[in-house]
mmCIF file of C-alpha atoms in Angstrom:
data_model
loop_
_atom_site.group_PDB
_atom_site.id
_atom_site.type_symbol
_atom_site.label_atom_id
_atom_site.label_comp_id
_atom_site.label_asym_id
_atom_site.label_seq_id
_atom_site.Cartn_x
_atom_site.Cartn_y
_atom_site.Cartn_z
ATOM 1 C CA MET A 808 -43.364 -12.995 35.016
ATOM 2 C CA SER A 809 -45.307 -9.532 35.014
ATOM 3 C CA ASP A 810 -47.290 -8.938 32.289
ATOM 4 C CA LEU A 811 -47.104 -5.688 30.077
ATOM 5 C CA GLU A 812 -48.707 -2.870 31.716
ATOM 6 C CA ARG A 813 -46.214 0.212 30.873
ATOM 7 C CA VAL A 814 -45.150 1.162 28.067
ATOM 8 C CA LEU A 815 -42.911 4.849 26.917
ATOM 9 C CA TYR A 816 -43.628 5.932 23.217
ATOM 10 C CA ILE A 817 -41.347 8.656 22.055
ATOM 11 C CA GLU A 818 -42.836 9.117 18.667
ATOM 12 C CA ASP A 819 -42.304 12.991 16.624
ATOM 13 C CA GLU A 820 -45.542 13.007 15.122
ATOM 14 C CA PRO A 821 -49.007 13.820 16.869
ATOM 15 C CA ASP A 822 -51.400 11.828 14.366
ATOM 16 C CA ILE A 823 -49.060 8.798 15.049
ATOM 17 C CA ARG A 824 -49.285 9.639 18.300
ATOM 18 C CA ALA A 825 -52.889 10.613 18.458
ATOM 19 C CA VAL A 826 -53.662 7.196 17.117
ATOM 20 C CA ALA A 827 -51.028 4.743 19.546
ATOM 21 C CA THR A 828 -53.070 6.259 22.461
ATOM 22 C CA ILE A 829 -56.524 5.303 21.592
ATOM 23 C CA ALA A 830 -55.024 2.502 20.243
ATOM 24 C CA LEU A 831 -52.738 1.176 22.822
ATOM 25 C CA GLN A 832 -54.072 2.825 26.261
ATOM 26 C CA GLN A 833 -58.061 2.322 25.014
ATOM 27 C CA ILE A 834 -57.637 -0.517 22.859
ATOM 28 C CA GLY A 835 -55.076 -2.079 25.103
ATOM 29 C CA GLY A 836 -54.898 -1.527 27.673
ATOM 30 C CA LEU A 837 -51.686 -0.485 28.529
ATOM 31 C CA THR A 838 -50.575 2.575 30.923
ATOM 32 C CA LEU A 839 -49.187 4.333 27.944
ATOM 33 C CA LYS A 840 -46.626 8.037 27.880
ATOM 34 C CA CYS A 841 -46.058 9.153 24.832
ATOM 35 C CA CYS A 842 -43.489 11.387 24.228
ATOM 36 C CA ALA A 843 -42.921 14.393 20.349
ATOM 37 C CA ASN A 844 -38.440 13.326 21.405
ATOM 38 C CA GLY A 845 -36.006 11.994 21.957
ATOM 39 C CA PRO A 846 -34.883 14.355 25.101
ATOM 40 C CA GLU A 847 -38.471 14.679 26.427
ATOM 41 C CA GLY A 848 -38.546 10.875 26.089
ATOM 42 C CA LEU A 849 -35.268 9.952 27.748
ATOM 43 C CA ASP A 850 -36.727 12.575 30.668
ATOM 44 C CA ALA A 851 -39.904 10.211 30.462
ATOM 45 C CA LEU A 852 -37.320 7.430 31.931
ATOM 46 C CA ARG A 853 -37.477 8.582 35.190
ATOM 47 C CA GLY A 854 -40.759 9.463 35.876
ATOM 48 C CA PHE A 855 -42.283 6.855 34.098
ATOM 49 C CA ALA A 856 -40.519 4.035 34.447
ATOM 50 C CA PRO A 857 -41.712 1.703 31.862
ATOM 51 C CA GLN A 858 -41.307 -1.690 30.824
ATOM 52 C CA LEU A 859 -41.188 -1.203 27.375
ATOM 53 C CA VAL A 860 -39.543 1.604 24.435
ATOM 54 C CA LEU A 861 -40.800 2.308 21.902
ATOM 55 C CA LEU A 862 -39.397 4.626 19.945
ATOM 56 C CA ASP A 863 -39.345 6.287 15.870
ATOM 57 C CA VAL A 864 -36.037 5.965 14.400
ATOM 58 C CA MET A 865 -36.355 8.704 11.853
ATOM 59 C CA MET A 866 -36.869 11.932 14.312
ATOM 60 C CA PRO A 867 -35.534 15.361 14.200
ATOM 61 C CA GLY A 868 -33.064 16.309 16.052
ATOM 62 C CA MET A 869 -32.155 12.948 18.294
ATOM 63 C CA ASP A 870 -33.586 10.023 16.195
ATOM 64 C CA GLY A 871 -34.891 7.152 17.243
ATOM 65 C CA PRO A 872 -31.478 4.973 17.012
ATOM 66 C CA THR A 873 -29.245 8.602 19.497
ATOM 67 C CA VAL A 874 -31.740 8.318 21.780
ATOM 68 C CA LEU A 875 -31.103 4.298 22.251
ATOM 69 C CA ALA A 876 -27.926 4.515 22.608
ATOM 70 C CA ASN A 877 -28.187 6.923 25.125
ATOM 71 C CA ILE A 878 -30.719 4.739 26.929
ATOM 72 C CA ARG A 879 -27.941 1.643 26.982
ATOM 73 C CA GLN A 880 -25.523 4.804 28.666
ATOM 74 C CA HIS A 881 -27.665 4.237 32.073
ATOM 75 C CA THR A 882 -26.931 1.363 34.259
ATOM 76 C CA GLU A 883 -30.958 1.877 35.565
ATOM 77 C CA TYR A 884 -32.547 1.483 31.997
ATOM 78 C CA ASN A 885 -30.639 -0.225 29.667
ATOM 79 C CA HIS A 886 -32.168 -3.898 30.467
ATOM 80 C CA ILE A 887 -35.794 -2.238 29.219
ATOM 81 C CA PRO A 888 -35.952 -3.421 25.899
ATOM 82 C CA VAL A 889 -36.269 -0.778 23.304
ATOM 83 C CA VAL A 890 -39.065 -1.942 20.283
ATOM 84 C CA PHE A 891 -37.799 0.860 17.011
ATOM 85 C CA ILE A 892 -41.072 1.348 14.673
ATOM 86 C CA THR A 893 -40.437 1.740 11.096
ATOM 87 C CA ALA A 894 -41.674 2.777 7.940
ATOM 88 C CA LYS A 895 -37.920 0.987 6.619
ATOM 89 C CA VAL A 896 -38.184 -2.582 7.297
ATOM 90 C CA GLN A 897 -36.019 -3.983 4.681
ATOM 91 C CA THR A 898 -33.664 -6.812 6.038
ATOM 92 C CA ALA A 899 -30.643 -4.676 5.977
ATOM 93 C CA GLU A 900 -31.935 -2.019 7.957
ATOM 94 C CA VAL A 901 -34.156 -4.250 10.683
ATOM 95 C CA GLU A 902 -30.460 -6.204 11.193
ATOM 96 C CA ASP A 903 -29.350 -3.103 11.336
ATOM 97 C CA LEU A 904 -31.481 -1.586 14.561
ATOM 98 C CA MET A 905 -30.579 -5.346 16.049
ATOM 99 C CA LYS A 906 -27.560 -4.188 16.258
ATOM 100 C CA LEU A 907 -27.853 -1.592 17.694
ATOM 101 C CA GLY A 908 -29.456 -3.482 20.497
ATOM 102 C CA ALA A 909 -32.778 -3.305 19.666
ATOM 103 C CA PHE A 910 -35.175 -6.011 20.838
ATOM 104 C CA ALA A 911 -37.459 -6.389 17.951
ATOM 105 C CA VAL A 912 -39.013 -3.918 14.670
ATOM 106 C CA ILE A 913 -41.983 -2.830 14.515
ATOM 107 C CA SER A 914 -42.678 -1.905 11.098
ATOM 108 C CA LYS A 915 -45.235 1.719 9.835
ATOM 109 C CA PRO A 916 -47.996 1.667 9.851
ATOM 110 C CA PHE A 917 -49.036 0.350 12.346
ATOM 111 C CA SER A 918 -52.171 -1.543 12.551
ATOM 112 C CA PRO A 919 -54.490 -0.145 15.725
ATOM 113 C CA MET A 920 -56.872 -3.334 16.686
ATOM 114 C CA ASP A 921 -53.012 -5.419 16.744
ATOM 115 C CA ILE A 922 -50.445 -3.035 17.953
ATOM 116 C CA ALA A 923 -51.382 -3.840 21.674
ATOM 117 C CA ASP A 924 -50.524 -7.627 21.553
ATOM 118 C CA GLN A 925 -47.842 -7.140 19.024
ATOM 119 C CA LEU A 926 -46.019 -5.753 21.917
ATOM 120 C CA ARG A 927 -46.750 -8.316 24.849
ATOM 121 C CA SER A 928 -45.853 -11.054 22.570
ATOM 122 C CA ILE A 929 -42.206 -8.786 22.282
ATOM 123 C CA TRP A 930 -42.311 -8.753 26.011
ATOM 124 C CA LYS A 931 -43.498 -12.664 26.408
ATOM 125 C CA ASP A 932 -39.823 -13.138 24.071
ATOM 126 C CA PHE A 933 -38.084 -10.752 26.451
ATOM 127 C CA CYS A 934 -39.090 -11.868 29.550
ATOM 128 C CA HIS A 935 -37.997 -15.751 28.584
ATOM 129 C CA GLY A 936 -35.814 -14.823 26.377
#
């Protein structure tokens, strides 16, 4: 099993992207590509080839579930685990996101010191699943 190295994060909020860049790249040591919206994120899949996609649920235009549906329609990407990140983490909401094909759900606000380790743990679970 390879270690988690490349993460694509699709998030519309610039402040959250900035914190995630520090948390995942500088603190966590991951290679990170941040995209501001769904279409930009879908375009980035080709060139960046992420091992894992971290995906905001609530975004204007194309929301997270729509982005996930698009990823799952492409056989070259549908093996990539998608982890939703959202402030809405009630049990029913998490279950709904998992039914859409997410591998895991992380709650916002996330801990900048812990999120890279959270993603590595999710990656290990995915690889051993």
